[in-house]
Amino acid sequence: MAGFQGKSVLVLGGSRGIGAAIVRRFAGEGAAVSFTYAGSRDAAERLATETGSMAVQADSADRDAMIARVRESGPLDVLVVNAGVGAFGDPLEQDPDAVDRLIRINVNAPYHAAVEAARRMPEGGRIIVIGSVNGDRIPFPGLAAYAMSKAALQGMARGLARDFGPRGITVNVVQPGPIDTELNPADGPMKDIQHAVMAIKRHGRPEEVAAMVAWLAGPEAGFVTGAMHTIDGGFGA
Ligand code: NDP
């Protein structure tokens, strides 16, 4: 497959999990891919070697470093903001610094990255942010801060779709349900609770999310913008 030959793609948070699957997908289709990571240097370097992509350390919690990375990537055909963290637990017990860090990574970084990318993005560019079905539905306690951050992306995508639409740039959110990664392993302690509310009682695969991202980035999706695209095995049904 060479559907993205000649296209420049930046994935923020690409070293592991869903982000790594997105890097593999675009690189496998011929794109020039670069991606960021925070701490997983070995995993990032292995993935870069495997896929012929470029790995760059840039912490999304550091606004200026993250914006600089987007700027230094040059004109991007596709920006994917995948980097995200959880801060789960009783809000009465949570460390407020952890909640603020989550907001910096899950909300502030996608906004600033999208705006910076749009400055140089050519006509028809694509901005895709990985949200969560928890932006729509929170069936368990302990998810308020995470859900708040993912719901914020919905307003962001709707607004930026209006701002950048006249240039043919689309802005979309992909909202996974439980996906088998280190953040949410298919054999982890939450497995049974999550599967109980799903129509398809299994974790999704990172490659399934990457396929939706690739479709949104491709030529068939040029009329799709300001929208949320849920891939959750019926978690939110
Ligand atoms: P993982 O924890 O498995 O991987 C997270 C990736 O993001 C890693 O590459 C990590 O880099 C990177 N990252 C995290 N924090 C930062 C940061 N501060 N700066 C730069 N990169 C960072 O998570 P998933 O793959 O499961 O999740 C990816 C996205 O999908 C997140 O936005 C998450 O909220 C969302 N999601 C996941 C679901 C799931 O069930 N797995 C469900 C719904 C949404 P490093 O390796 O260096 O730490």
Tab-separated table of C-alpha atoms and ligand atoms in Angstrom:
chain	number	residue	atom	x	y	z
A	1	MET	CA	0.000	0.000	0.000
A	2	ALA	CA	1.313	3.455	-0.839
A	3	GLY	CA	-1.703	5.619	-0.081
A	4	PHE	CA	0.319	8.255	1.768
A	5	GLN	CA	3.375	8.400	-0.508
A	6	GLY	CA	4.792	11.935	-0.455
A	7	LYS	CA	2.780	12.932	2.609
A	8	SER	CA	4.359	14.315	5.770
A	9	VAL	CA	2.856	12.966	9.000
A	10	LEU	CA	3.626	13.860	12.628
A	11	VAL	CA	2.290	11.664	15.433
A	12	LEU	CA	2.556	13.194	18.901
A	13	GLY	CA	3.010	10.258	21.280
A	14	GLY	CA	3.991	7.474	18.887
A	15	SER	CA	6.352	5.196	20.758
A	16	ARG	CA	3.885	2.669	22.162
A	17	GLY	CA	0.296	1.431	22.021
A	18	ILE	CA	-2.162	3.122	19.688
A	19	GLY	CA	0.388	5.740	18.616
A	20	ALA	CA	2.881	3.078	17.522
A	21	ALA	CA	0.176	1.376	15.440
A	22	ILE	CA	-0.577	4.733	13.786
A	23	VAL	CA	3.126	5.251	13.018
A	24	ARG	CA	3.323	1.745	11.497
A	25	ARG	CA	0.199	2.323	9.417
A	26	PHE	CA	1.320	5.618	7.858
A	27	ALA	CA	4.916	4.470	7.363
A	28	GLY	CA	3.620	1.251	5.770
A	29	GLU	CA	1.660	3.356	3.308
A	30	GLY	CA	4.686	5.344	2.227
A	31	ALA	CA	4.387	8.535	4.335
A	32	ALA	CA	7.364	10.385	5.772
A	33	VAL	CA	6.556	9.913	9.457
A	34	SER	CA	8.021	11.524	12.530
A	35	PHE	CA	6.763	10.954	16.046
A	36	THR	CA	7.371	12.133	19.587
A	37	TYR	CA	7.720	10.264	22.833
A	38	ALA	CA	8.213	11.292	26.448
A	39	GLY	CA	10.232	8.633	28.269
A	40	SER	CA	10.349	5.435	26.195
A	41	ARG	CA	13.562	6.080	24.274
A	42	ASP	CA	14.327	2.398	23.556
A	43	ALA	CA	10.838	1.623	22.269
A	44	ALA	CA	10.882	4.808	20.182
A	45	GLU	CA	14.242	4.037	18.613
A	46	ARG	CA	13.223	0.452	17.843
A	47	LEU	CA	10.030	1.646	16.155
A	48	ALA	CA	11.892	4.296	14.167
A	49	THR	CA	14.345	1.689	12.882
A	50	GLU	CA	11.561	-0.789	12.100
A	51	THR	CA	9.454	1.714	10.172
A	52	GLY	CA	12.009	4.145	8.740
A	53	SER	CA	10.387	6.962	10.698
A	54	MET	CA	12.000	9.603	12.909
A	55	ALA	CA	11.634	9.619	16.700
A	56	VAL	CA	12.066	12.834	18.674
A	57	GLN	CA	11.855	13.254	22.440
A	58	ALA	CA	9.342	16.031	23.254
A	59	ASP	CA	7.178	16.039	26.366
A	60	SER	CA	3.653	17.182	25.520
A	61	ALA	CA	3.417	18.605	29.056
A	62	ASP	CA	6.064	21.150	28.030
A	63	ARG	CA	4.083	23.518	25.846
A	64	ASP	CA	6.977	25.363	24.290
A	65	ALA	CA	8.960	22.198	23.497
A	66	MET	CA	5.900	20.597	21.945
A	67	ILE	CA	5.057	23.654	19.827
A	68	ALA	CA	8.695	23.854	18.696
A	69	ARG	CA	8.563	20.209	17.599
A	70	VAL	CA	5.446	20.854	15.506
A	71	ARG	CA	7.022	23.968	13.965
A	72	GLU	CA	10.301	22.184	13.192
A	73	SER	CA	8.391	19.385	11.442
A	74	GLY	CA	7.700	21.804	8.583
A	75	PRO	CA	4.460	21.775	6.593
A	76	LEU	CA	2.480	18.712	7.685
A	77	ASP	CA	-0.145	16.984	5.587
A	78	VAL	CA	-1.360	15.094	8.660
A	79	LEU	CA	-1.071	15.807	12.391
A	80	VAL	CA	-2.167	13.068	14.778
A	81	VAL	CA	-2.277	13.967	18.474
A	82	ASN	CA	-2.285	10.661	20.294
A	83	ALA	CA	-0.276	11.377	23.467
A	84	GLY	CA	-2.568	11.074	26.432
A	85	VAL	CA	-2.399	10.050	30.069
A	86	GLY	CA	-4.844	8.900	32.712
A	87	ALA	CA	-5.302	10.181	36.264
A	88	PHE	CA	-7.834	7.771	37.684
A	89	GLY	CA	-9.261	7.539	41.186
A	90	ASP	CA	-11.323	9.261	43.839
A	91	PRO	CA	-11.316	12.998	43.029
A	92	LEU	CA	-11.301	13.747	46.763
A	93	GLU	CA	-7.979	11.937	47.083
A	94	GLN	CA	-6.322	12.908	43.798
A	95	ASP	CA	-3.162	14.970	43.657
A	96	PRO	CA	-4.186	18.272	42.019
A	97	ASP	CA	-0.790	18.429	40.296
A	98	ALA	CA	-1.525	15.119	38.554
A	99	VAL	CA	-4.866	16.483	37.350
A	100	ASP	CA	-3.235	19.676	36.053
A	101	ARG	CA	-0.545	17.646	34.274
A	102	LEU	CA	-3.264	15.537	32.648
A	103	ILE	CA	-4.956	18.711	31.411
A	104	ARG	CA	-1.665	19.991	29.978
A	105	ILE	CA	-1.064	16.752	28.051
A	106	ASN	CA	-4.628	15.762	27.111
A	107	VAL	CA	-6.138	19.209	26.410
A	108	ASN	CA	-3.634	22.052	26.150
A	109	ALA	CA	-1.158	20.142	23.985
A	110	PRO	CA	-3.707	19.016	21.354
A	111	TYR	CA	-5.013	22.576	21.060
A	112	HIS	CA	-1.616	24.244	20.705
A	113	ALA	CA	-0.324	21.498	18.399
A	114	ALA	CA	-3.354	21.762	16.119
A	115	VAL	CA	-3.065	25.545	15.896
A	116	GLU	CA	0.681	25.450	15.261
A	117	ALA	CA	0.322	22.738	12.597
A	118	ALA	CA	-2.434	24.677	10.855
A	119	ARG	CA	-0.140	27.671	10.342
A	120	ARG	CA	1.797	25.805	7.629
A	121	MET	CA	-0.588	23.019	6.690
A	122	PRO	CA	-1.421	22.857	2.982
A	123	GLU	CA	-4.960	22.935	1.626
A	124	GLY	CA	-6.678	19.650	2.448
A	125	GLY	CA	-4.570	18.917	5.534
A	126	ARG	CA	-5.794	16.666	8.307
A	127	ILE	CA	-5.785	17.119	12.077
A	128	ILE	CA	-6.818	14.027	14.033
A	129	VAL	CA	-6.908	13.851	17.822
A	130	ILE	CA	-7.295	10.671	19.860
A	131	GLY	CA	-10.046	11.267	22.404
A	132	SER	CA	-11.992	8.544	24.192
A	133	VAL	CA	-15.492	7.139	24.407
A	134	ASN	CA	-15.227	8.488	27.975
A	135	GLY	CA	-15.768	11.904	26.389
A	136	ASP	CA	-19.362	10.696	25.887
A	137	ARG	CA	-19.933	8.074	28.553
A	138	ILE	CA	-18.485	7.455	32.018
A	139	PRO	CA	-20.050	4.281	33.406
A	140	PHE	CA	-17.616	3.969	36.347
A	141	PRO	CA	-16.446	6.272	39.137
A	142	GLY	CA	-12.894	7.592	39.212
A	143	LEU	CA	-12.811	8.855	35.636
A	144	ALA	CA	-13.917	12.480	36.023
A	145	ALA	CA	-10.624	14.237	35.215
A	146	TYR	CA	-9.869	11.932	32.281
A	147	ALA	CA	-13.418	12.244	30.924
A	148	MET	CA	-13.291	16.023	31.305
A	149	SER	CA	-10.118	16.128	29.230
A	150	LYS	CA	-11.532	13.959	26.458
A	151	ALA	CA	-14.832	15.889	26.360
A	152	ALA	CA	-12.837	19.118	25.929
A	153	LEU	CA	-11.435	17.734	22.667
A	154	GLN	CA	-14.944	17.583	21.241
A	155	GLY	CA	-15.450	21.335	21.572
A	156	MET	CA	-11.971	21.942	20.256
A	157	ALA	CA	-12.569	19.869	17.125
A	158	ARG	CA	-15.913	21.504	16.419
A	159	GLY	CA	-14.428	24.974	16.792
A	160	LEU	CA	-11.206	24.418	14.869
A	161	ALA	CA	-13.143	22.683	12.077
A	162	ARG	CA	-14.912	26.010	11.555
A	163	ASP	CA	-11.682	27.996	11.772
A	164	PHE	CA	-9.705	25.879	9.302
A	165	GLY	CA	-12.530	24.577	7.097
A	166	PRO	CA	-12.194	27.390	4.532
A	167	ARG	CA	-8.720	25.981	3.772
A	168	GLY	CA	-10.025	22.449	3.321
A	169	ILE	CA	-8.343	21.341	6.560
A	170	THR	CA	-10.401	18.822	8.519
A	171	VAL	CA	-10.341	18.386	12.304
A	172	ASN	CA	-11.677	15.168	13.803
A	173	VAL	CA	-11.611	13.203	17.041
A	174	VAL	CA	-11.240	9.409	17.142
A	175	GLN	CA	-12.816	8.044	20.329
A	176	PRO	CA	-11.634	4.547	21.236
A	177	GLY	CA	-13.174	2.311	23.835
A	178	PRO	CA	-10.992	-0.252	25.625
A	179	ILE	CA	-7.925	-0.939	23.477
A	180	ASP	CA	-5.229	-3.457	24.388
A	181	THR	CA	-2.207	-1.314	25.334
A	182	GLU	CA	-0.030	-0.819	28.394
A	183	LEU	CA	-2.509	1.859	29.520
A	184	ASN	CA	-5.393	-0.638	29.450
A	185	PRO	CA	-4.188	-4.234	28.996
A	186	ALA	CA	-6.682	-6.793	27.678
A	187	ASP	CA	-5.840	-9.004	30.680
A	188	GLY	CA	-5.806	-6.142	33.204
A	189	PRO	CA	-7.924	-5.709	36.342
A	190	MET	CA	-10.578	-3.605	34.548
A	191	LYS	CA	-11.187	-6.211	31.846
A	192	ASP	CA	-14.397	-7.807	33.152
A	193	ILE	CA	-15.952	-4.515	34.251
A	194	GLN	CA	-15.316	-2.956	30.844
A	195	HIS	CA	-16.466	-5.956	28.831
A	196	ALA	CA	-19.704	-6.093	30.842
A	197	VAL	CA	-20.896	-2.814	29.269
A	198	MET	CA	-19.729	-3.627	25.734
A	199	ALA	CA	-21.652	-5.150	22.829
A	200	ILE	CA	-18.486	-6.828	21.509
A	201	LYS	CA	-16.865	-8.229	24.615
A	202	ARG	CA	-13.182	-7.842	23.899
A	203	HIS	CA	-10.539	-5.154	23.883
A	204	GLY	CA	-9.921	-3.532	20.533
A	205	ARG	CA	-6.538	-3.713	18.837
A	206	PRO	CA	-4.385	-0.636	18.269
A	207	GLU	CA	-4.374	-1.503	14.545
A	208	GLU	CA	-8.164	-1.147	14.442
A	209	VAL	CA	-7.859	2.426	15.711
A	210	ALA	CA	-5.015	3.135	13.276
A	211	ALA	CA	-7.252	2.022	10.403
A	212	MET	CA	-9.877	4.607	11.352
A	213	VAL	CA	-7.197	7.291	11.628
A	214	ALA	CA	-5.853	6.358	8.182
A	215	TRP	CA	-9.324	6.616	6.656
A	216	LEU	CA	-9.853	10.069	8.184
A	217	ALA	CA	-6.455	11.140	6.830
A	218	GLY	CA	-7.148	9.802	3.353
A	219	PRO	CA	-8.807	11.252	0.266
A	220	GLU	CA	-12.219	9.657	0.939
A	221	ALA	CA	-12.722	11.687	4.123
A	222	GLY	CA	-12.323	15.224	2.796
A	223	PHE	CA	-15.953	16.085	3.658
A	224	VAL	CA	-15.719	14.760	7.245
A	225	THR	CA	-14.890	17.404	9.839
A	226	GLY	CA	-15.759	18.671	13.302
A	227	ALA	CA	-16.928	15.168	14.163
A	228	MET	CA	-16.342	12.445	16.748
A	229	HIS	CA	-15.652	8.927	15.482
A	230	THR	CA	-16.209	6.290	18.119
A	231	ILE	CA	-14.561	2.857	17.880
A	232	ASP	CA	-15.479	1.122	21.104
A	233	GLY	CA	-17.091	-2.288	20.593
A	234	GLY	CA	-20.366	-0.745	21.696
A	235	PHE	CA	-19.060	0.523	25.067
A	236	GLY	CA	-21.104	3.687	24.617
A	237	ALA	CA	-24.125	2.105	22.945
B	1	NDP	P1	-0.026	4.117	26.177
B	1	NDP	O1	0.182	4.561	27.576
B	1	NDP	O2	0.091	2.681	25.838
B	1	NDP	O3	0.915	4.961	25.185
B	1	NDP	C1	0.898	6.359	25.291
B	1	NDP	C2	1.790	6.970	24.231
B	1	NDP	O4	1.728	8.399	24.388
B	1	NDP	C3	3.234	6.566	24.392
B	1	NDP	O5	3.854	6.550	23.133
B	1	NDP	C4	3.770	7.701	25.266
B	1	NDP	O6	5.161	7.959	25.146
B	1	NDP	C5	3.016	8.877	24.711
B	1	NDP	N1	2.957	9.938	25.699
B	1	NDP	C6	2.356	9.898	26.907
B	1	NDP	N2	2.569	11.044	27.565
B	1	NDP	C7	3.324	11.810	26.745
B	1	NDP	C8	3.889	13.099	26.869
B	1	NDP	N3	3.742	13.825	27.981
B	1	NDP	N4	4.614	13.591	25.841
B	1	NDP	C9	4.803	12.852	24.722
B	1	NDP	N5	4.307	11.615	24.553
B	1	NDP	C10	3.585	11.099	25.563
B	1	NDP	O7	-1.500	4.649	25.812
B	1	NDP	P2	-2.552	4.168	24.698
B	1	NDP	O8	-1.859	3.799	23.453
B	1	NDP	O9	-3.495	3.224	25.318
B	1	NDP	O10	-3.363	5.532	24.504
B	1	NDP	C11	-3.118	6.431	23.440
B	1	NDP	C12	-4.241	7.446	23.395
B	1	NDP	O11	-5.482	6.769	23.272
B	1	NDP	C13	-4.344	8.309	24.657
B	1	NDP	O12	-4.710	9.619	24.289
B	1	NDP	C14	-5.461	7.632	25.430
B	1	NDP	O13	-6.120	8.536	26.302
B	1	NDP	C15	-6.359	7.187	24.293
B	1	NDP	N6	-7.270	6.089	24.639
B	1	NDP	C16	-6.789	4.854	25.002
B	1	NDP	C17	-7.673	3.858	25.318
B	1	NDP	C18	-7.241	2.496	25.725
B	1	NDP	O14	-8.083	1.712	26.187
B	1	NDP	N7	-5.982	2.114	25.563
B	1	NDP	C19	-9.136	4.084	25.302
B	1	NDP	C20	-9.519	5.407	24.891
B	1	NDP	C21	-8.605	6.359	24.584
B	1	NDP	P3	6.244	7.228	26.127
B	1	NDP	O15	6.326	5.840	25.601
B	1	NDP	O16	7.505	7.975	25.948
B	1	NDP	O17	5.687	7.277	27.490
